[in-house]
Short mmCIF file of C-alpha atoms in Angstrom, two decimals:
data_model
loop_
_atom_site.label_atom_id
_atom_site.label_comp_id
_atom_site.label_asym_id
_atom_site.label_seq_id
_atom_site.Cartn_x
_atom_site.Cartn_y
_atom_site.Cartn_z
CA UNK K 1 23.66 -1.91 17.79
CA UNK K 2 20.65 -3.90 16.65
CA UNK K 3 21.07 -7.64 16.35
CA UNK K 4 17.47 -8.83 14.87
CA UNK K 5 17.70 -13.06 13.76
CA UNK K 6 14.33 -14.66 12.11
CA UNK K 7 14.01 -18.02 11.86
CA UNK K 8 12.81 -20.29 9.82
CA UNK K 9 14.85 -19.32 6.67
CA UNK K 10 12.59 -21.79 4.61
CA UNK K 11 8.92 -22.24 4.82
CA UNK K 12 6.68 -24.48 2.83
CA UNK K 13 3.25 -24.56 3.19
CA UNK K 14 0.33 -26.31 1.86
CA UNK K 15 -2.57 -23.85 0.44
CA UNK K 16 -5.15 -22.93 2.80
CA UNK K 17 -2.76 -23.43 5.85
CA UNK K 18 -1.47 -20.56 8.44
CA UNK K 19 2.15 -19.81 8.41
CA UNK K 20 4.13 -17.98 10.63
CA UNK K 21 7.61 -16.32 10.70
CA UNK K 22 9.52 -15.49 13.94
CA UNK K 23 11.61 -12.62 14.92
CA UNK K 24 14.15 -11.55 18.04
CA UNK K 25 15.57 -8.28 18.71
CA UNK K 26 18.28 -7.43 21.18
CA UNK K 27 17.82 -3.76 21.55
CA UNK K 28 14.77 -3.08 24.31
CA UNK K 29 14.76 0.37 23.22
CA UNK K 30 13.54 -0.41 19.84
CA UNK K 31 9.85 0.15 19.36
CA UNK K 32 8.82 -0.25 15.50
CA UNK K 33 8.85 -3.12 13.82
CA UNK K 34 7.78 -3.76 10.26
CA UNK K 35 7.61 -6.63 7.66
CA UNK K 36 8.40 -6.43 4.07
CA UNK K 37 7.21 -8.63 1.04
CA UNK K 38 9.43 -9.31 -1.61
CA UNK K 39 8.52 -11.37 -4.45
CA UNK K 40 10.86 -13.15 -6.92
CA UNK K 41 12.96 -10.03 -8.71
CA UNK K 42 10.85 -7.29 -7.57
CA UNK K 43 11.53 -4.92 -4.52
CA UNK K 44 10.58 -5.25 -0.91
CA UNK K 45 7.62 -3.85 0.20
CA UNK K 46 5.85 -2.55 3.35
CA UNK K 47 2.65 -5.16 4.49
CA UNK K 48 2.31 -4.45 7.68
CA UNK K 49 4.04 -2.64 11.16
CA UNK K 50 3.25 -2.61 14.83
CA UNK K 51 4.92 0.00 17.29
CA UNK K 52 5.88 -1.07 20.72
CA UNK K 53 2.67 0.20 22.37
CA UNK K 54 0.09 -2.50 20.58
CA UNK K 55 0.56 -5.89 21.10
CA UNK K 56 -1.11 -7.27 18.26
CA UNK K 57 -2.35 -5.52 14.70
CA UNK K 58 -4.53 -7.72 12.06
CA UNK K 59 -5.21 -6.55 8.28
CA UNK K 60 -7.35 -9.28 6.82
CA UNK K 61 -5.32 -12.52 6.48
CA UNK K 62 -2.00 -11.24 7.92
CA UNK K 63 -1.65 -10.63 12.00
CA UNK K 64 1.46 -9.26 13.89
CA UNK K 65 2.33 -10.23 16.95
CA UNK K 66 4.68 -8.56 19.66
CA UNK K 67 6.05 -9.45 23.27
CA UNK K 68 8.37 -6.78 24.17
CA UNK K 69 9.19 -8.53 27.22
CA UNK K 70 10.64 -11.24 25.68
CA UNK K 71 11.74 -8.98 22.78
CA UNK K 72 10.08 -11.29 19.71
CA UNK K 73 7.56 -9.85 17.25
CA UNK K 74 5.80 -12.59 14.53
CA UNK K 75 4.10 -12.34 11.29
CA UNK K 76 1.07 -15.05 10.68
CA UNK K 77 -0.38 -15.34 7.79
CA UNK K 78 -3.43 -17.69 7.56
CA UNK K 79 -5.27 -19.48 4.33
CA UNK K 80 -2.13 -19.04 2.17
CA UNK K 81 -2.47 -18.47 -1.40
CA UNK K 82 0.17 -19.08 -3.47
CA UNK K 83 0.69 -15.26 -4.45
CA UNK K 84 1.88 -15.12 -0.56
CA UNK K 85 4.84 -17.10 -1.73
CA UNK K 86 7.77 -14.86 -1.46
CA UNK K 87 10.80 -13.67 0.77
CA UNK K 88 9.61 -12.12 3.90
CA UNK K 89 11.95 -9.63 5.76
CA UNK K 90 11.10 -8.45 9.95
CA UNK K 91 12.58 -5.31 11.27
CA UNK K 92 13.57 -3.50 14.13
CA UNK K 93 14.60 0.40 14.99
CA UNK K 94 14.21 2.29 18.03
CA UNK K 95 12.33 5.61 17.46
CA UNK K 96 14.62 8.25 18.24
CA UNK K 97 18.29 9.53 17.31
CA UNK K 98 19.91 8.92 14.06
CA UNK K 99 18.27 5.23 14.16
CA UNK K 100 17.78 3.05 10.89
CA UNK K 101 16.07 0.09 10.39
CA UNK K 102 17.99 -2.98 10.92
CA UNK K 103 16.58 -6.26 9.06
CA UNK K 104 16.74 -9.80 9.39
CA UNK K 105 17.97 -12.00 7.12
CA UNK K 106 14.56 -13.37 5.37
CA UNK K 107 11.93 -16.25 5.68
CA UNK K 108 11.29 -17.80 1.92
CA UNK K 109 7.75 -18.53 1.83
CA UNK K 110 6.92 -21.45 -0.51
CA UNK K 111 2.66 -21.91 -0.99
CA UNK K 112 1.76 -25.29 -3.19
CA UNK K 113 -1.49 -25.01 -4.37
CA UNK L 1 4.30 9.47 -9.97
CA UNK L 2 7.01 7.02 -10.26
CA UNK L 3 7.96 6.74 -6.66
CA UNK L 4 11.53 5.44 -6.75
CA UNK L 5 13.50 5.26 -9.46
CA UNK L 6 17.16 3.24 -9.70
CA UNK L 7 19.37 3.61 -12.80
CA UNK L 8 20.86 1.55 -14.42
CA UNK L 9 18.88 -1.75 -13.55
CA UNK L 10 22.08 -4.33 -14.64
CA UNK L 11 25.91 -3.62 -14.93
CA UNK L 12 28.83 -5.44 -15.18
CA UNK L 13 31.95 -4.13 -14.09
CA UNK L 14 36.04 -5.33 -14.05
CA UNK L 15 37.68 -5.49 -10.95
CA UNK L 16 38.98 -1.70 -10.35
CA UNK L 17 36.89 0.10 -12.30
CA UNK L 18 34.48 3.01 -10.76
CA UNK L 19 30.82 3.39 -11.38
CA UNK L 20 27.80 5.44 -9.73
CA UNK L 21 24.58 4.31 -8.48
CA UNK L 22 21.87 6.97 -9.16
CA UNK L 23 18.23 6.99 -7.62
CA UNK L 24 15.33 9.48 -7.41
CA UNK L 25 12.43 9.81 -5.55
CA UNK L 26 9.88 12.17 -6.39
CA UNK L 27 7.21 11.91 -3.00
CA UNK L 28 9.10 14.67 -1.58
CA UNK L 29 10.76 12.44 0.90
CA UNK L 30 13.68 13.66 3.10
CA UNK L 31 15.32 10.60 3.54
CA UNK L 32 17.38 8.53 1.27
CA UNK L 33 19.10 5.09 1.88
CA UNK L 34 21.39 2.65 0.03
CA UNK L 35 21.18 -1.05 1.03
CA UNK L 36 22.59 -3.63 -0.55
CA UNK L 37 21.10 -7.56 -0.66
CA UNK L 38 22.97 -10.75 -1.24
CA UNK L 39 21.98 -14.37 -0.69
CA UNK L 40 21.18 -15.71 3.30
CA UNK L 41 22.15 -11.61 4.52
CA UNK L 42 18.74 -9.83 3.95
CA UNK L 43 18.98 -5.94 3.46
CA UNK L 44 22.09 -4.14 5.33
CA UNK L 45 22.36 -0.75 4.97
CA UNK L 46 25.32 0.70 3.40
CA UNK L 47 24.85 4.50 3.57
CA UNK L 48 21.59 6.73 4.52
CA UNK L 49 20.56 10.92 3.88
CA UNK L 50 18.65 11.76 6.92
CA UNK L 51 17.92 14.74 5.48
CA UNK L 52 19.04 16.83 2.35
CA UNK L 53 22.76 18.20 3.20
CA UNK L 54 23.89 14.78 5.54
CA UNK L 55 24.71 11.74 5.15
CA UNK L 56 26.13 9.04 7.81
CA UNK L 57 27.35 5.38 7.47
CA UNK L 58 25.15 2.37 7.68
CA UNK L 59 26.66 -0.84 8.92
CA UNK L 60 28.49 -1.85 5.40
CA UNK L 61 30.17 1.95 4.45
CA UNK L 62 33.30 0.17 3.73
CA UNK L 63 33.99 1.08 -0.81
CA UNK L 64 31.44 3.10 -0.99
CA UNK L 65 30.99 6.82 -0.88
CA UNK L 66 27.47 8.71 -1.49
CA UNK L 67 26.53 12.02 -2.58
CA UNK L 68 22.92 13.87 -1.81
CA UNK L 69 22.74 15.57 -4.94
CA UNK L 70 19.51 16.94 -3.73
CA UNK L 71 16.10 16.43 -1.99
CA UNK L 72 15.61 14.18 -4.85
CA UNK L 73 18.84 12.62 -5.65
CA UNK L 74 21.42 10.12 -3.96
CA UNK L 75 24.27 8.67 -5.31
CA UNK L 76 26.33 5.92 -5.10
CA UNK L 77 29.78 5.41 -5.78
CA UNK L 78 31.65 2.87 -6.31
CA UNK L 79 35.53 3.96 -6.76
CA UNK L 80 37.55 0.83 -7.50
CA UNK L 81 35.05 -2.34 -7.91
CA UNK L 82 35.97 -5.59 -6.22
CA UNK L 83 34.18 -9.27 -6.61
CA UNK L 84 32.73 -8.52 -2.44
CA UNK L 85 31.27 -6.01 -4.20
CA UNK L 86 28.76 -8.27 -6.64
CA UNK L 87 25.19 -7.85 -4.99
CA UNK L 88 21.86 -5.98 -6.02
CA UNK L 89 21.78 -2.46 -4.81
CA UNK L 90 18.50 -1.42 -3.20
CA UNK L 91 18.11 2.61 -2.83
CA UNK L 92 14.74 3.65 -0.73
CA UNK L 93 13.29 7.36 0.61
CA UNK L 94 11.07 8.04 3.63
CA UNK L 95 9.25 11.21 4.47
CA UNK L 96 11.74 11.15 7.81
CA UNK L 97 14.49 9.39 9.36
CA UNK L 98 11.95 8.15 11.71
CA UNK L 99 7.80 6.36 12.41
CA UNK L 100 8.32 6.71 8.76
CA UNK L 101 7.53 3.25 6.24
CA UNK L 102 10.83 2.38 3.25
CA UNK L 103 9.75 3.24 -0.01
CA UNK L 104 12.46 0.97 -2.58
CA UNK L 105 13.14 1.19 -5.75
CA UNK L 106 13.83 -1.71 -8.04
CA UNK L 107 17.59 -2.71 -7.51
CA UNK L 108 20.47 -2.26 -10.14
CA UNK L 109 22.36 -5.77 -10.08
CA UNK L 110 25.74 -5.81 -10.28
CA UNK L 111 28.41 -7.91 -11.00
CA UNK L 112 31.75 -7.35 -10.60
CA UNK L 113 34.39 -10.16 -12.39
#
């Protein structure tokens, strides 16, 4: 099945700066890939997602980036604000079958003002 | 239009002792998931509902069984609770299995002693 790791597990930031979260997958076949936001005791939500046939996708400060070839996607957020701090969660899934999402573990996002 | 909706939000439960999980989503979605989140793991995926009338295992099935009530409804059960078991339950919908975002709800905690 799907192995996806994202590194770092801790990010601090200073306000204003660009951050950016990496992701691996093993499966080639997979070919969506989303990232979810979830902030201190609420639930995860949906910020952005690229499919395997765009390389990069922007929506104002927050950019995803993907390499299929060497099978890592990335998040980038630029001029943090400290409502960006949060837990942010990459995943993978191929786009056919019975196939579910499988996540990574989390980045923490930590924004001092 | 309440989206997701998880009941109860806390419990506490003995070692042994049964309890069910209930969620609702009323977007019309056909898919249904249960994941469960705990510390440094991210989101794994303990049972999904492709579709009203299935259900299949995730990659943590093991003390768990589900039940799609419904298009709206999926259950989970928890027959005899053990301490592995402590985590916060996330259930989500999509309108299908697949190219389709995670809608969640907002996690029942529970602890089992």
């Amino acid at each position: 099945g799907e192995n996806v790791e994202q590194h770092p597990s801790t990010l601090s930031v200073q306000e204003g700066d660009s951050a950016v979260i990496k992701c691996t997958y093993s499966d080639s076949a997979s070919n969506y890939f989303p990232w979810y936001k979830q902030e201190l005791g609420k639930r995860p939500q949906l910020i952005i997602d690229i499919r395997s046939n765009v390389g990069e996708k922007k929506d104002q400060r927050i950019a995803v980036t993907l390499n299929k070839t060497a099978k890592h996607f990335s998040l980038h957020i630029t001029e943090t604000q400290p409502e960006d701090s949060a837990v942010y969660f990459c995943a993978a899934r191929r786009n056919s079958g019975y196939s579910t999402l499988t996540f990574g573990k989390g980045t923490m996002l930590l924004v001092s003002p | 239009n309440a989206g997701v909706t998880q009941t109860p939000k806390f419990q506490v439960l003995k070692t042994g002792q049964s309890m069910t999980l209930q969620c609702a989503q009323d977007m019309n979605h056909n898919s249904m998931y249960w994941y469960r989140q705990d510390p440094g793991m991210g989101l794994r995926l303990i049972y999904y509902s492709a579709s009203e009338g299935t259900t299949d295992k995730g990659e943590v099935p093991n003390g768990y069984n589900v039940s799609r009530l419904n298009k709206r409804e999926f259950s989970l059960r928890l027959e005899s609770a053990a301490p592995s078991q402590t985590s916060v339950y996330f259930c989500a919908s999509s309108e299908a299995l697949l190219d389709s975002p995670l809608h969640f709800g907002n996690g029942t905690r529970l602890t089992v002693t």
